[in-house]
Coordinates of C-alpha atoms and ligand atoms in Angstrom, one line a residue:
X1 CA 1.3 23.1 3.4
X2 CA 3.3 23.6 6.4
X3 CA 4.8 27.0 6.6
X4 CA 8.7 27.3 7.3
X5 CA 9.2 29.4 10.4
X6 CA 10.3 32.8 9.4
X7 CA 13.7 32.5 11.2
X8 CA 14.3 29.3 9.8
X9 CA 13.9 30.2 6.2
X10 CA 16.8 30.3 3.8
X11 CA 15.8 33.7 2.8
X12 CA 16.4 35.2 6.2
X13 CA 19.5 33.1 6.8
X14 CA 21.1 34.1 3.7
X15 CA 20.4 37.7 4.4
X16 CA 21.5 37.6 7.9
X17 CA 24.7 35.8 6.9
X18 CA 25.5 38.5 4.3
X19 CA 24.7 41.3 6.7
X20 CA 26.9 39.9 9.4
X21 CA 29.8 39.2 7.0
X22 CA 29.7 42.7 5.6
X23 CA 29.3 44.1 9.1
X24 CA 32.3 42.2 10.4
X25 CA 34.3 43.2 7.4
X26 CA 33.4 46.9 7.7
X27 CA 34.1 46.8 11.3
X28 CA 37.5 45.3 11.0
X29 CA 38.5 47.5 8.1
X30 CA 36.9 50.6 9.8
X31 CA 38.5 49.9 13.1
X32 CA 41.9 49.5 11.6
X33 CA 41.6 52.5 9.4
X34 CA 40.3 54.7 12.1
X35 CA 43.1 53.7 14.5
X36 CA 45.7 54.2 11.9
X37 CA 44.2 57.5 10.8
X38 CA 44.0 58.6 14.4
X39 CA 47.5 57.6 15.0
X40 CA 48.7 59.5 11.9
X41 CA 46.7 62.5 12.6
X42 CA 47.9 62.7 16.3
X43 CA 51.4 62.3 15.0
X44 CA 51.0 65.1 12.5
X45 CA 49.4 67.3 15.0
X46 CA 52.0 66.8 17.5
X47 CA 54.9 67.1 15.1
X48 CA 53.5 70.4 13.7
X49 CA 53.3 71.7 17.4
X50 CA 56.8 70.4 18.1
X51 CA 58.1 72.2 15.1
X52 CA 56.8 75.4 16.3
X53 CA 58.0 74.7 19.9
X54 CA 61.4 74.1 18.2
X55 CA 61.2 77.6 16.7
X56 CA 60.1 79.1 20.0
X57 CA 63.1 77.4 21.7
X58 CA 65.5 79.0 19.2
X59 CA 63.9 82.4 19.6
X60 CA 63.8 82.0 23.4
X61 CA 67.5 81.0 23.5
X62 CA 68.4 83.9 21.2
X63 CA 66.5 86.3 23.3
X64 CA 68.0 85.1 26.5
X65 CA 71.6 85.1 25.3
X66 CA 71.3 88.5 23.5
X67 CA 72.9 91.4 25.2
X68 CA 70.4 94.0 25.5
X69 CA 70.5 97.8 25.0
X70 CA 68.7 100.6 26.8
X71 CA 66.1 101.0 24.2
X72 CA 65.6 97.3 23.6
X73 CA 62.5 95.8 25.0
X74 CA 62.6 93.9 28.1
X75 CA 63.2 90.2 28.0
X76 CA 59.7 89.5 29.1
X77 CA 58.4 91.8 26.4
X78 CA 60.6 90.0 23.7
X79 CA 59.5 86.6 24.9
X80 CA 55.8 87.6 24.7
X81 CA 56.6 88.7 21.1
X82 CA 58.0 85.4 20.4
X83 CA 54.9 83.6 21.7
X84 CA 52.7 86.2 19.8
X85 CA 54.3 85.5 16.6
X86 CA 54.0 81.7 16.9
X87 CA 50.5 81.7 18.4
X88 CA 47.9 79.9 16.3
X89 CA 44.3 78.6 16.5
X90 CA 45.2 75.0 17.5
X91 CA 47.5 76.1 20.6
X92 CA 45.6 77.0 23.6
X93 CA 48.5 78.3 25.6
X94 CA 52.3 78.5 25.4
X95 CA 54.5 79.3 28.3
X96 CA 58.2 79.9 28.7
X97 CA 59.5 78.8 32.0
X98 CA 63.0 79.3 33.4
X99 CA 65.1 76.6 35.2
X100 CA 63.7 77.9 38.5
X101 CA 60.1 77.0 37.2
X102 CA 59.3 80.7 37.1
X103 CA 57.0 81.6 34.2
X104 CA 58.7 83.9 31.9
X105 CA 55.9 84.5 29.5
X106 CA 52.4 83.1 28.7
X107 CA 50.6 83.5 25.4
X108 CA 47.2 83.6 27.1
X109 CA 47.4 84.6 30.6
X110 CA 49.6 87.6 31.5
X111 CA 48.7 87.4 35.3
X112 CA 50.6 84.2 35.9
X113 CA 53.9 85.7 34.5
X114 CA 56.4 85.7 37.4
X115 CA 54.7 82.9 39.1
X116 CA 56.3 79.6 39.8
X117 CA 54.8 76.8 37.5
X118 CA 53.4 74.1 39.5
X119 CA 53.0 71.8 36.5
X120 CA 54.8 68.3 37.1
X121 CA 55.2 67.8 33.4
X122 CA 57.5 71.1 33.3
X123 CA 59.3 70.1 36.3
X124 CA 60.0 66.6 35.1
X125 CA 61.1 68.0 31.8
X126 CA 63.5 70.6 33.5
X127 CA 64.8 68.0 35.8
X128 CA 65.2 65.2 33.2
X129 CA 66.3 67.4 30.3
X130 CA 64.0 65.5 28.1
X131 CA 60.6 66.5 26.7
X132 CA 57.4 65.2 28.5
X133 CA 53.9 64.9 27.1
X134 CA 50.4 64.0 28.2
X135 CA 46.9 64.0 27.0
X136 CA 44.3 64.9 29.5
X137 CA 40.7 65.7 29.7
X138 CA 39.7 69.2 30.5
X139 CA 37.2 69.0 33.2
X140 CA 35.4 72.1 32.4
X141 CA 35.0 71.4 28.6
X142 CA 35.1 67.8 28.6
X143 CA 37.7 68.1 25.7
X144 CA 40.9 66.4 25.4
X145 CA 44.0 68.5 25.6
X146 CA 47.6 67.8 24.8
X147 CA 50.3 69.3 26.9
X148 CA 53.8 69.1 26.1
X149 CA 57.0 70.4 27.9
X150 CA 60.1 70.7 26.1
X151 CA 63.4 71.8 28.0
X152 CA 65.7 74.3 26.4
X153 CA 69.3 74.5 27.4
X154 CA 72.3 76.9 27.1
X155 CA 76.0 76.2 27.8
X156 CA 75.5 75.9 31.3
X157 CA 72.7 73.1 30.8
X158 CA 68.9 73.1 31.1
X159 CA 67.9 76.8 31.2
X160 CA 64.2 76.2 31.3
X161 CA 61.2 74.6 29.5
X162 CA 58.6 75.5 26.8
X163 CA 55.0 74.4 28.0
X164 CA 52.3 73.9 25.4
X165 CA 48.8 72.9 25.9
X166 CA 47.1 72.3 22.4
X167 CA 43.5 71.6 21.4
X168 CA 43.9 68.0 20.2
X169 CA 40.2 67.5 20.6
X170 CA 39.3 70.1 17.9
X171 CA 42.0 69.3 15.6
X172 CA 42.3 65.6 15.6
X173 CA 39.4 64.0 17.6
X174 CA 36.6 66.1 16.3
X175 CA 37.9 65.2 12.8
X176 CA 38.2 61.7 13.8
X177 CA 34.5 61.4 15.1
X178 CA 33.4 63.1 11.9
X179 CA 35.4 60.4 9.9
X180 CA 33.6 57.7 12.1
X181 CA 30.3 59.2 11.5
X182 CA 30.9 59.0 7.8
X183 CA 32.0 55.4 8.3
X184 CA 28.9 54.5 10.2
X185 CA 26.6 56.0 7.7
X186 CA 28.7 54.2 5.0
X187 CA 28.2 51.1 6.9
X188 CA 24.6 51.5 7.3
X189 CA 24.2 52.2 3.5
X190 CA 26.5 49.2 2.7
X191 CA 24.4 47.1 5.1
X192 CA 21.1 48.2 3.4
X193 CA 22.6 47.4 0.1
X194 CA 23.8 44.0 1.2
X195 CA 20.3 43.3 2.7
X196 CA 18.6 44.0 -0.6
X197 CA 21.1 42.0 -2.5
X198 CA 20.9 39.2 0.1
X199 CA 17.2 39.2 -0.5
X200 CA 17.6 38.9 -4.4
X201 CA 20.4 36.3 -4.1
X202 CA 18.4 34.3 -1.5
X203 CA 15.5 34.4 -3.8
X204 CA 17.5 32.8 -6.5
X205 CA 18.2 30.0 -4.2
X206 CA 15.0 29.7 -2.2
X207 CA 12.7 30.1 -5.1
X208 CA 13.7 26.8 -7.1
X209 CA 13.8 25.0 -3.6
X210 CA 10.3 26.2 -2.6
X211 CA 9.1 25.0 -6.1
X212 CA 10.6 21.7 -5.5
X213 CA 8.9 21.5 -2.2
X214 CA 5.6 22.2 -3.7
X215 CA 6.3 19.7 -6.3
X216 CA 7.0 17.0 -3.7
X217 CA 3.9 17.9 -2.1
X218 CA 1.6 17.5 -5.1
X219 CA 3.5 14.4 -6.0
X220 CA 2.7 12.8 -2.5
X221 CA -0.9 13.6 -3.5
X222 CA -0.4 11.5 -6.5
X223 CA -0.1 14.2 -9.1
X224 CA 2.9 13.8 -11.2
X225 CA 2.0 16.1 -14.1
X226 CA 3.7 19.2 -12.5
X227 CA 7.2 20.1 -13.3
X228 CA 9.9 22.1 -11.5
X229 CA 10.8 25.3 -13.4
X230 CA 14.6 25.4 -14.1
X231 CA 16.0 28.9 -13.4
X232 CA 19.6 28.4 -14.0
X233 CA 22.2 25.7 -14.8
X234 CA 24.0 25.9 -11.5
X235 CA 23.9 23.2 -8.9
X236 CA 20.3 24.1 -8.0
X237 CA 19.4 24.0 -11.6
X238 CA 20.9 20.5 -11.8
X239 CA 19.0 19.6 -8.6
X240 CA 15.9 20.7 -10.3
X241 CA 16.6 18.7 -13.4
X242 CA 17.3 15.7 -11.3
X243 CA 14.1 16.3 -9.4
X244 CA 12.1 16.3 -12.7
X245 CA 13.8 13.3 -13.7
X246 CA 12.9 11.7 -10.4
X247 CA 9.3 12.7 -11.0
X248 CA 9.2 10.9 -14.4
X249 CA 10.8 7.8 -13.0
X250 CA 8.4 7.8 -10.0
X251 CA 5.4 8.3 -12.3
X252 CA 6.6 5.4 -14.4
X253 CA 7.2 3.1 -11.6
X254 CA 3.8 4.1 -9.9
X255 CA 2.0 3.4 -13.2
X256 CA 3.7 -0.1 -13.4
X257 CA 2.8 -0.7 -9.8
X258 CA -0.6 0.3 -10.3
X259 CA -0.9 -1.9 -13.4
X260 CA 0.6 -4.7 -11.5
X261 CA -1.9 -4.1 -8.7
X262 CA -4.8 -4.1 -11.1
X263 CA -3.5 -7.3 -12.7
X264 CA -3.2 -8.9 -9.3
X265 CA -6.7 -7.6 -8.4
X266 CA -8.2 -9.0 -11.6
X267 CA -6.5 -12.3 -11.2
X268 CA -7.7 -12.5 -7.5
X269 CA -11.2 -11.5 -8.3
X270 CA -11.5 -13.9 -11.3
X271 CA -9.9 -16.8 -9.6
X272 CA -12.3 -19.7 -8.9
X273 CA -10.4 -20.4 -5.6
X274 CA -10.8 -18.2 -2.6
X275 CA -7.7 -16.3 -1.6
X276 CA -7.0 -14.4 1.7
X277 CA -3.8 -13.0 3.1
X278 CA -2.8 -11.8 6.6
X279 CA -0.3 -9.4 8.0
X280 CA 2.5 -10.9 10.3
X281 CA 0.2 -11.1 13.3
X282 CA -2.4 -13.1 11.5
X283 CA -4.9 -10.3 10.8
X284 CA -6.8 -10.5 7.4
X285 CA -5.5 -7.6 5.2
X286 CA -6.8 -8.9 1.6
X287 CA -9.5 -11.2 0.8
X288 CA -11.1 -11.9 -2.8
X289 CA -14.7 -12.1 -3.7
X290 CA -14.7 -15.8 -4.1
X291 CA -13.3 -16.3 -0.6
X292 CA -16.0 -14.0 0.9
X293 CA -18.7 -16.0 -1.1
X294 CA -17.3 -19.3 0.1
X295 CA -17.0 -18.3 3.8
X296 CA -20.5 -16.4 3.3
X297 CA -19.2 -13.3 5.2
X298 CA -19.1 -9.5 4.1
X299 CA -15.8 -8.0 3.5
X300 CA -16.0 -5.3 6.2
X301 CA -16.4 -7.6 8.9
X302 CA -13.4 -9.8 7.9
X303 CA -10.7 -7.1 7.2
X304 CA -8.5 -6.9 10.4
X305 CA -9.9 -9.9 12.0
X306 CA -7.7 -13.0 12.9
X307 CA -7.6 -15.5 10.3
X308 CA -8.0 -18.4 12.9
X309 CA -11.2 -16.7 14.0
X310 CA -12.6 -16.2 10.3
X311 CA -11.8 -19.7 9.4
X312 CA -13.3 -20.9 12.8
X313 CA -10.0 -22.5 13.6
X314 CA -9.3 -20.7 16.9
X315 CA -10.3 -23.8 19.0
X316 CA -7.7 -26.1 17.4
X317 CA -5.0 -23.9 15.9
X318 CA -3.1 -20.9 16.6
X319 CA -1.7 -18.6 13.9
X320 CA 1.8 -20.2 14.6
X321 CA 0.2 -23.6 13.8
X322 CA -0.9 -22.4 10.6
X323 CA 2.5 -21.1 9.6
X324 CA 3.9 -24.5 10.1
X325 CA 0.9 -26.3 8.6
X326 CA 2.2 -28.4 5.6
X327 CA -1.0 -30.2 4.7
X328 CA -4.2 -28.7 3.5
X329 CA -7.2 -28.7 5.9
X330 CA -10.8 -29.6 5.1
X331 CA -13.0 -27.0 6.6
X332 CA -16.7 -27.5 7.0
X333 CA -18.8 -24.4 6.2
X334 CA -21.9 -26.1 5.6
X335 CA -25.2 -24.3 6.3
X336 CA -28.7 -25.4 6.7
X337 CA -29.2 -24.4 3.0
X338 CA -26.2 -25.9 1.5
X339 CA -23.0 -28.1 2.1
X340 CA -19.8 -26.4 1.7
X341 CA -16.4 -28.2 2.3
X342 CA -13.2 -25.9 1.8
X343 CA -10.1 -27.5 1.2
X344 CA -7.7 -24.9 2.7
X345 CA -3.9 -24.7 2.1
X346 CA -1.6 -22.4 3.6
X347 CA 1.6 -20.8 2.4
X348 CA 3.9 -18.4 4.4
X349 CA 5.1 -15.0 3.1
X350 CA 8.7 -14.8 4.1
X351 CA 11.5 -12.5 3.8
X352 CA 14.9 -13.9 2.8
X353 CA 16.0 -13.4 6.3
X354 CA 13.3 -16.0 7.1
X355 CA 11.1 -13.3 8.9
X356 CA 7.5 -14.3 8.6
X357 CA 5.6 -11.3 6.9
X358 CA 2.2 -13.1 6.8
X359 CA 0.1 -16.0 5.6
X360 CA -1.8 -16.8 2.3
X361 CA -4.7 -19.2 2.5
X362 CA -6.1 -20.7 -0.6
X363 CA -9.7 -21.9 -0.2
X364 CA -10.9 -24.5 -2.8
X365 CA -14.4 -25.5 -2.8
X366 CA -14.2 -29.3 -2.3
X367 CA -18.0 -29.8 -1.8
X368 CA -18.5 -31.4 -5.1
X369 CA -15.6 -33.6 -4.8
X370 CA -16.7 -34.6 -1.3
X371 CA -20.0 -35.5 -2.5
X372 CA -18.6 -37.6 -5.3
X373 CA -16.3 -39.3 -3.0
X374 CA -19.3 -40.1 -0.6
X375 CA -21.3 -41.3 -3.5
X376 CA -18.5 -43.5 -4.7
X377 CA -17.9 -45.0 -1.3
X378 CA -21.7 -45.6 -1.0
X379 CA -21.9 -47.0 -4.5
X380 CA -19.1 -49.4 -3.8
X381 CA -20.9 -50.6 -0.4
X382 CA -24.1 -50.9 -2.3
X383 CA -22.6 -53.1 -5.1
X384 CA -20.7 -55.2 -2.6
X385 CA -24.0 -55.6 -0.6
X386 CA -26.0 -56.4 -3.9
X387 CA -23.5 -59.2 -4.8
X388 CA -23.0 -60.7 -1.5
X389 CA -26.8 -61.3 -1.1
X390 CA -27.2 -63.6 -4.0
X391 CA -23.8 -65.2 -3.5
X392 CA -24.7 -66.1 0.2
X393 CA -28.0 -67.6 -0.9
X394 CA -26.2 -69.5 -3.6
X395 CA -23.6 -70.8 -1.4
X396 CA -26.1 -72.0 1.2
X397 CA -28.0 -73.9 -1.6
X398 CA -24.9 -75.3 -3.1
X399 CA -23.7 -76.4 0.2
X400 CA -27.0 -78.2 0.9
X401 CA -26.8 -79.8 -2.6
X402 CA -23.2 -80.9 -1.8
X403 CA -24.2 -82.3 1.5
X404 CA -26.6 -84.7 -0.3
X405 CA -29.6 -82.7 -1.4
X406 CA -28.5 -83.4 -5.0
X407 CA -29.8 -87.1 -4.4
X408 CA -33.2 -85.8 -3.6
X409 CA -35.1 -85.7 -6.8
X410 CA -37.6 -83.2 -5.4
X411 CA -35.4 -80.7 -3.7
X412 CA -32.5 -80.7 -6.2
X413 CA -34.2 -79.1 -9.1
X414 CA -35.7 -76.6 -6.8
X415 CA -32.3 -75.7 -5.3
X416 CA -30.7 -75.5 -8.7
X417 CA -33.5 -73.3 -9.9
X418 CA -32.8 -70.9 -7.0
X419 CA -29.1 -70.8 -7.9
X420 CA -29.8 -70.2 -11.5
X421 CA -32.2 -67.3 -10.7
X422 CA -29.6 -65.7 -8.5
X423 CA -26.9 -66.1 -11.1
X424 CA -29.2 -64.5 -13.7
X425 CA -29.8 -61.7 -11.3
X426 CA -26.2 -61.2 -10.7
X427 CA -25.5 -61.1 -14.5
X428 CA -28.3 -58.6 -14.9
X429 CA -26.9 -56.5 -12.0
X430 CA -23.4 -56.7 -13.6
X431 CA -24.8 -55.9 -16.9
X432 CA -26.6 -52.8 -15.4
X433 CA -23.5 -51.7 -13.7
X434 CA -21.4 -51.9 -16.9
X435 CA -24.0 -49.9 -18.8
X436 CA -24.1 -47.4 -16.1
X437 CA -20.3 -47.0 -15.9
X438 CA -20.3 -46.7 -19.8
X439 CA -22.5 -43.8 -19.5
X440 CA -20.8 -42.3 -16.6
X441 CA -17.5 -42.4 -18.7
X442 CA -19.6 -41.0 -21.7
X443 CA -18.2 -44.0 -23.6
X444 CA -21.7 -45.2 -24.7
X445 CA -22.7 -43.7 -28.1
X446 CA -26.2 -43.2 -29.1
X447 CA -27.0 -45.0 -32.4
X448 CA -29.8 -42.3 -33.1
X449 CA -32.3 -42.4 -35.9
X450 CA -35.5 -40.4 -36.5
X451 CA -38.6 -42.3 -35.8
X452 CA -42.3 -41.6 -35.5
X453 CA -42.8 -41.9 -31.8
X454 CA -46.5 -43.1 -31.7
X455 CA -45.7 -46.1 -33.8
X456 CA -42.5 -46.9 -32.0
X457 CA -44.3 -46.6 -28.5
X458 CA -47.4 -48.6 -29.7
X459 CA -45.2 -51.5 -30.7
X460 CA -43.6 -51.7 -27.2
X461 CA -47.0 -51.5 -25.6
X462 CA -48.4 -54.1 -27.8
X463 CA -45.5 -56.5 -26.9
X464 CA -46.3 -56.0 -23.2
X465 CA -50.0 -56.4 -23.8
X466 CA -49.4 -59.9 -25.5
X467 CA -47.1 -61.2 -23.0
X468 CA -48.7 -59.8 -19.8
X469 CA -50.0 -62.6 -17.5
X470 CA -51.7 -60.4 -14.9
X471 CA -55.2 -58.9 -15.1
X472 CA -54.0 -55.4 -15.8
X473 CA -55.6 -53.4 -18.6
X474 CA -53.8 -50.9 -20.7
X475 CA -55.1 -47.7 -21.7
X476 CA -53.6 -45.6 -24.6
X477 CA -54.1 -41.9 -25.1
X478 CA -51.7 -41.2 -28.1
X479 CA -52.1 -38.3 -30.6
X480 CA -53.4 -39.3 -34.0
X481 CA -50.9 -37.0 -35.6
X482 CA -47.3 -38.5 -36.3
X483 CA -44.5 -36.9 -34.1
X484 CA -40.9 -37.5 -34.8
X485 CA -38.0 -37.9 -32.5
X486 CA -34.4 -38.7 -33.0
X487 CA -33.7 -41.6 -30.7
X488 CA -31.5 -44.6 -30.0
X489 CA -34.4 -47.0 -30.4
X490 CA -32.7 -49.9 -28.5
X491 CA -31.9 -47.7 -25.6
X492 CA -35.3 -46.0 -25.6
X493 CA -36.9 -49.4 -25.7
X494 CA -35.0 -50.4 -22.6
X495 CA -36.1 -47.3 -20.9
X496 CA -39.7 -47.6 -21.7
X497 CA -39.5 -51.3 -20.9
X498 CA -38.2 -50.7 -17.6
X499 CA -40.8 -48.1 -16.7
X500 CA -43.6 -50.4 -18.0
X501 CA -42.2 -53.5 -16.1
X502 CA -42.3 -51.3 -12.9
X503 CA -45.7 -50.2 -13.5
X504 CA -46.9 -53.8 -14.0
X505 CA -44.8 -54.9 -11.0
X506 CA -46.6 -52.7 -8.7
X507 CA -50.0 -52.6 -10.2
X508 CA -52.7 -54.3 -8.3
X509 CA -54.9 -57.0 -9.8
X510 CA -57.2 -55.5 -12.3
X511 CA -55.4 -52.2 -12.3
X512 CA -55.3 -50.0 -15.3
X513 CA -51.9 -48.7 -16.8
X514 CA -52.3 -45.5 -18.9
X515 CA -50.0 -44.4 -21.5
X516 CA -50.2 -40.7 -22.5
X517 CA -48.4 -38.7 -25.2
X518 CA -48.7 -35.0 -25.2
X519 CA -46.9 -32.1 -26.9
X520 CA -45.6 -29.1 -25.1
X521 CA -43.6 -26.6 -26.9
X522 CA -40.8 -28.4 -28.6
X523 CA -41.0 -31.4 -26.3
X524 CA -43.0 -34.7 -26.4
X525 CA -44.1 -35.6 -23.0
X526 CA -44.7 -39.3 -22.3
X527 CA -46.6 -40.5 -19.2
X528 CA -46.8 -44.1 -17.9
X529 CA -49.3 -44.2 -15.0
X530 CA -50.3 -47.2 -12.8
X531 CA -52.8 -47.6 -10.0
X532 CA -50.4 -49.3 -7.7
X533 CA -49.4 -48.8 -4.1
X534 CA -47.6 -45.5 -5.0
X535 CA -44.4 -44.1 -3.5
X536 CA -44.1 -42.2 -0.1
X537 CA -43.9 -38.5 -0.9
X538 CA -40.5 -38.0 0.6
X539 CA -39.0 -40.9 -1.5
X540 CA -40.4 -40.0 -5.1
X541 CA -37.3 -38.1 -6.0
X542 CA -35.0 -40.8 -4.8
X543 CA -36.3 -43.6 -7.0
X544 CA -33.9 -42.4 -9.8
X545 CA -31.0 -42.9 -7.4
X546 CA -28.7 -45.9 -7.8
X547 CA -29.7 -48.8 -5.8
X548 CA -32.5 -46.9 -4.3
X549 CA -35.6 -49.0 -3.6
X550 CA -38.6 -48.2 -1.6
X551 CA -39.1 -51.6 -0.3
X552 CA -35.8 -53.5 -0.7
X553 CA -37.1 -56.9 -0.1
X554 CA -40.1 -56.7 -2.3
X555 CA -37.9 -55.3 -5.2
X556 CA -35.3 -58.1 -4.7
X557 CA -38.2 -60.6 -4.6
X558 CA -39.3 -59.4 -7.9
X559 CA -35.8 -59.6 -9.4
X560 CA -35.1 -56.0 -9.5
X561 CA -31.6 -54.5 -9.3
X562 CA -32.4 -51.1 -8.1
X563 CA -30.7 -49.7 -11.1
X564 CA -33.4 -49.6 -13.8
X565 CA -34.6 -46.1 -13.2
X566 CA -31.1 -44.8 -12.8
X567 CA -30.1 -46.1 -16.1
X568 CA -33.4 -44.8 -17.6
X569 CA -32.6 -41.3 -16.1
X570 CA -28.9 -41.3 -17.6
X571 CA -30.4 -42.4 -21.0
X572 CA -33.2 -39.7 -21.2
X573 CA -30.4 -37.2 -20.2
X574 CA -28.4 -38.4 -23.1
X575 CA -31.4 -37.9 -25.3
X576 CA -31.7 -34.4 -24.1
X577 CA -34.8 -35.0 -22.2
X578 CA -35.9 -35.1 -18.5
X579 CA -37.4 -37.6 -16.3
X580 CA -39.5 -37.4 -13.1
X581 CA -42.1 -39.1 -11.1
X582 CA -45.4 -38.3 -9.4
X583 CA -47.0 -40.6 -6.9
X584 CA -49.7 -40.9 -4.4
X585 CA -49.5 -43.7 -2.0
X586 CA -52.3 -46.1 -2.4
X587 CA -53.4 -44.4 -5.6
X588 CA -50.7 -45.0 -8.1
X589 CA -47.6 -43.7 -9.7
X590 CA -47.0 -41.8 -12.9
X591 CA -43.5 -41.7 -14.6
X592 CA -43.0 -38.8 -16.9
X593 CA -40.2 -38.2 -19.4
X594 CA -39.7 -35.8 -22.3
X595 CA -37.9 -36.0 -25.5
X596 CA -37.1 -33.2 -27.9
X597 CA -39.2 -33.1 -31.0
X598 CA -37.6 -33.5 -34.4
X599 CA -38.9 -30.5 -36.1
X600 CA -36.7 -30.8 -39.2
X601 CA -38.6 -33.3 -41.4
X602 CA -36.2 -33.2 -44.2
X603 CA -37.8 -35.9 -46.2
X604 CA -35.0 -38.6 -45.7
X605 CA -37.3 -40.6 -43.7
X606 CA -40.6 -42.2 -45.2
Ligands
ADP1 P1 -36.0 -52.0 -9.3 O1 -35.1 -53.0 -10.0 O2 -36.1 -52.2 -7.8 O3 -37.4 -51.8 -9.9 P2 -35.9 -49.4 -10.4 O4 -34.7 -48.5 -10.4 O5 -36.6 -49.8 -11.6 O6 -35.4 -50.5 -9.6 O7 -36.8 -48.8 -9.4 C1 -36.5 -48.3 -8.1 C2 -37.5 -48.3 -7.0 O8 -38.6 -47.4 -7.4 C3 -38.2 -49.6 -7.0 O9 -37.6 -50.4 -6.1 C4 -39.6 -49.2 -6.3 O10 -39.6 -49.1 -5.0 C5 -39.7 -47.8 -6.9 N1 -40.7 -47.8 -8.0 C6 -40.4 -47.7 -9.4 N2 -41.5 -47.7 -9.9 C7 -42.6 -47.9 -9.2 C8 -44.0 -47.9 -9.5 N3 -44.5 -47.9 -10.7 N4 -44.9 -47.9 -8.3 C9 -44.2 -48.0 -7.2 N5 -42.9 -48.0 -6.9 C10 -42.2 -47.9 -8.0

C-alpha cells in the first residue's frame, strides 16, 4: 500500500488549519485587546498624574499669590512642601518653573533649584500657554519616561510651568508586558488544546477515509468480502454506506461478468468449429482448443502473433483485406499425415462509431465435405465414362448396320449380338448404380431372416458348381455344426455370387477355389480364396472402391461393371460385418467377410 506523504495527510492538514485559525483569531483579538488596554492604561496613568499636577498648580498659585509674614517659610520652602506632599511612587521628578524658566523647586534634585530649565517642553508650554507632553526612552535605564509640562497662570498671564517626569514604564508598560506574557502563554495553551482536538477531529474524518482506501485496495485484488465500518451518520458515514453499496454492486456485476466469461469459455471450448479473435492490430488475443487442433499449433506460440501469419495468409492478404473479406476462404492445412481444408469466415468487431476493434475468424473443418465433393465429381466422371464406352461401341456397330451391314447375313447377327451385350451391360451398370444410390441414401431395407449359414452357403456353392464351365475345382471347409446368422438372403446371395464370380473370373485353368467358414468370438468369418493372378499389394485395399479395377480392359471384357465389390462392401456393412481382401500377385486372392452370429436361438426357427 502506498503511504501518504506525512505533510499531505488530512490529519496534518486539519491540525495545521485548526492551529492557524486559532492563532490568527488569538492574534487579532490579543492585538486589539492589548492595544486598547494599553491606550486605556496610558490614559488612566496620564490623567491621574494630570490630576495631581492640577492640584500642584492650585497650591503653587496659592503660594505665589499669598502675602507672606516674617515667620512664614520662604516661597521655595513652601513649594518644596507642596511637591513633597504630592510626590508618589509613579512620579520620578516634579519641578516648578517660573516664567523666566528658572527652576523654583524640584522634588528630587535640590541642586538644580535656581538654575534655568533647559527643557524644550517647558519652554514650549510657557510660550504657548498650553500643556506639552512626550514619551522618551531613558538612555541609562532603557525605560520609557513620560514627561509633561503644564503652564500655570495668574492675572498677568502665564506665570510658569509645572514639569513632571513619570515612570510610565513601571506603571503601564511593565503591566502590559506581563499581560502580553499571559496572553502568549494562553495562546500556547490554546494552541496545544487545539492541536489535540484537531488530531481527534482529523481522526474522525481520516479514519473512515483510510478504511475506504484499504477497502478499495482489497477490492482491486478481487476480494469483495470486506466492508467499511460506518462510524457516524454524517456525510462521511453516508459516503461509507455508498461505498459498501458500491462494493456489493461491483461484486454482483463481477460475478455476472465471471459467469458470462465462463459461459463464453465453455461455448468456445465445446464448439466444433475453431474460433479465434484478434485485437485491432490483427494480433491474436483469443483462440479456442478446436482452432488450435485444426491449425495444429500450441496456444503459447499463437497468442500475440498476427492472424495473417498464423493462417499463412500473409503472402496474399493483409489484415485490412481480411476486415473487408465478405466471402469465406478455403485454407489448406494438410500435412503429410492428414488432409485438412479449413473453411474460414471472418467478421469484424466494430464499435457503433464504425471503429474496428478486432476480427473474429471461424474455422470450419471442411475436409470431409471436400473429400465427398471430390468423390462425387470423380463418381460422375466415372459414370459418364462407363456409359459412354458401350454407347460409342453401340453407335459404331449400329452405324455399320445402317450403312448396309444388316444385309450381310454373317456380320449382322454378330453386330446385333454386340449391341445386345453392351445394352445388357449398361442395364447392369444402371441397376448397380441404383442399388448403390439406394444404399447411400439408406433407403434400401434389409429383409432379414435367421438362417443356418452352412446350408445357405452350400446351396450357393452348389449352384456355381453345377453351372461352371471352366475346369476349376471347389474345396469346401465348412464346420459341421450349424451356425445361425440373421441376414437378407437375397442381398447376401448377391454378395457371395459376386465374390465367387470374381474368383472364377480370375482363376486359372485347373485352379482351386476354397471356401472356408470359421468362428471367431461372436463372428462368423467367411473366406473365398482362388489361385488366380492376384492383385498388386498397393491396390488390394482399393478393389472395394466404386469403379476401381486393377485391369480396366480385362474387367470390361469380362462384363464387369467395377461396382460389384463396392456393393458387396456396403451390404456387408449393412449386416454389421466387415469385408477385406488379402492377395499375393501370381498366387491368388482371398476375400474375407464377417457376419455377426445370431446367438439367440429362441426356437422360432426350425
Ligand atoms: P468387376 O466388375 O470389375 O469384377 P468388382 O468390384 O467385382 O468389379 O471387382 C473390382 C476389381 O477387383 C476387379 O476389376 C479386379 O481387378 C479386382 N478383383 C476382384 N476380385 C478379384 C480376384 N478374385 N482376383 C483378382 N482380382 C480381383
